[in-house]
């Protein structure tokens, strides 16, 4: 079960920072950015979170919510969010249910070895729970601005 552009995303249960439980359907009614990153508290993932944080008011003006997700434990996500003061929740997905649904687990090269890990990816889900846009193999620099433009276009009905 992998998400596809133009189709409703599955209603997966989420374990969020603050030890909250939610479902993807709980985010209907407003656009949702769901971004996946390889590992909490690493340089690229920290920068990506900081970039979303820096633009949070612009996303809020678009009535858009943001969730970050990785395979890290809830404790690691809590520490990452607190240390970086992210104004949005992070999803702990150690069993890879959410990762699998969005197809972000890939074989990657790390120091010459093949390892299974998350490919940095972002998904734009519309207020009806339909996947509208995806970015896979994301490069952090400039990415958040591109995502914000896509949210603005979605809200205008482009």
XYZ file of C-alpha atoms in Angstrom:
158
model
C 0.000 0.000 0.000
C 1.859 3.058 -1.251
C 0.342 6.496 -1.608
C -0.255 7.908 -5.067
C -0.785 11.480 -6.211
C -4.488 12.187 -6.665
C -5.543 9.430 -4.219
C -6.576 9.602 -0.559
C -3.792 8.790 1.859
C -4.406 5.837 4.207
C -5.731 6.670 7.660
C -2.671 5.578 9.611
C -2.347 5.879 13.369
C 0.413 8.279 14.453
C 2.464 8.399 17.655
C 3.349 12.063 18.150
C 5.657 13.998 20.422
C 3.910 14.853 23.667
C 2.972 11.137 23.758
C -0.146 11.923 21.726
C -1.995 9.498 19.480
C -3.616 10.760 16.290
C -4.631 9.551 12.845
C -3.864 11.121 9.494
C -7.623 11.770 9.148
C -7.428 14.053 12.212
C -5.550 16.521 9.982
C -8.284 16.842 7.367
C -9.841 20.243 6.783
C -6.520 22.004 6.191
C -3.470 21.280 4.043
C -0.852 19.071 5.705
C 2.867 18.879 5.026
C 4.261 15.503 6.069
C 8.029 15.401 5.754
C 10.257 12.397 6.376
C 13.869 12.673 7.472
C 16.511 9.986 8.051
C 17.537 10.590 11.681
C 16.731 13.017 14.476
C 19.482 15.396 15.617
C 21.696 14.920 12.543
C 22.899 18.005 10.609
C 20.675 17.793 7.502
C 17.577 16.811 9.471
C 18.181 19.587 11.995
C 18.558 22.151 9.205
C 15.387 20.963 7.478
C 13.426 21.261 10.734
C 14.890 24.716 11.365
C 13.887 25.795 7.840
C 10.285 24.662 8.423
C 10.380 26.432 11.811
C 11.634 29.677 10.242
C 8.714 29.587 7.779
C 6.051 28.401 10.246
C 4.099 31.678 10.225
C 3.959 31.646 6.416
C 2.579 28.089 6.526
C 0.100 29.066 9.247
C -1.136 31.967 7.095
C -1.942 29.297 4.503
C -3.815 27.288 7.205
C -1.234 24.555 6.659
C -0.031 22.169 9.343
C 3.338 20.414 9.417
C 4.426 17.033 10.761
C 7.972 15.661 10.649
C 8.475 11.881 10.726
C 11.293 9.378 11.119
C 11.928 5.886 12.472
C 13.408 7.342 15.663
C 11.997 6.408 19.057
C 9.493 8.724 20.690
C 12.167 9.716 23.211
C 14.610 10.697 20.434
C 11.840 12.695 18.717
C 10.924 14.420 21.996
C 14.567 15.394 22.606
C 14.990 16.608 19.001
C 11.822 18.721 19.133
C 12.678 20.218 22.535
C 16.298 20.987 21.690
C 15.438 22.639 18.360
C 12.186 24.212 19.650
C 10.182 22.954 16.674
C 6.650 24.475 16.721
C 5.139 21.307 15.195
C 4.876 17.684 16.248
C 7.185 14.902 15.172
C 6.004 11.361 14.443
C 7.817 8.345 15.864
C 7.516 5.480 13.366
C 9.888 2.735 14.577
C 7.734 -0.026 13.061
C 7.847 1.808 9.687
C 4.060 1.698 9.094
C 3.925 5.330 7.988
C 7.258 5.103 6.142
C 6.080 2.040 4.202
C 2.758 3.643 3.226
C 4.616 6.631 1.780
C 7.360 4.491 0.205
C 10.268 6.363 1.760
C 12.399 3.384 2.883
C 15.203 2.897 0.344
C 18.562 1.205 0.071
C 21.201 3.903 0.475
C 24.985 4.046 0.396
C 26.594 5.056 3.660
C 30.371 5.087 3.749
C 30.460 2.505 0.945
C 27.946 0.163 2.606
C 24.356 -0.491 1.540
C 21.929 0.381 4.340
C 18.151 0.597 4.592
C 17.021 4.061 5.518
C 14.606 6.903 4.918
C 14.984 8.861 1.721
C 14.366 12.504 2.660
C 10.878 13.148 1.250
C 7.983 15.595 1.636
C 4.295 15.132 0.876
C 1.558 17.750 0.448
C -1.862 16.421 1.451
C -4.925 18.542 0.671
C -7.780 19.319 3.129
C -9.702 16.254 1.867
C -6.820 13.885 2.636
C -5.725 13.538 -1.003
C -2.014 13.496 -1.854
C -1.374 16.465 -4.167
C 2.394 16.668 -4.451
C 5.516 14.787 -3.407
C 9.204 15.543 -3.324
C 11.571 12.562 -3.058
C 15.328 12.613 -2.606
C 15.032 16.135 -1.200
C 18.014 18.466 -0.947
C 17.455 20.648 2.129
C 18.604 24.019 0.744
C 15.649 25.934 -0.694
C 13.232 23.020 -0.206
C 10.913 24.684 2.320
C 10.365 27.677 -0.009
C 9.381 25.305 -2.810
C 6.929 23.480 -0.516
C 5.405 26.784 0.630
C 4.829 27.830 -2.992
C 3.055 24.517 -3.628
C 0.791 25.098 -0.600
C -0.047 28.595 -1.862
C -0.872 27.177 -5.318
C -3.067 24.484 -3.743
C -4.963 27.088 -1.733
C -5.509 29.220 -4.859
C -6.838 26.150 -6.672
C -4.063 26.159 -9.304
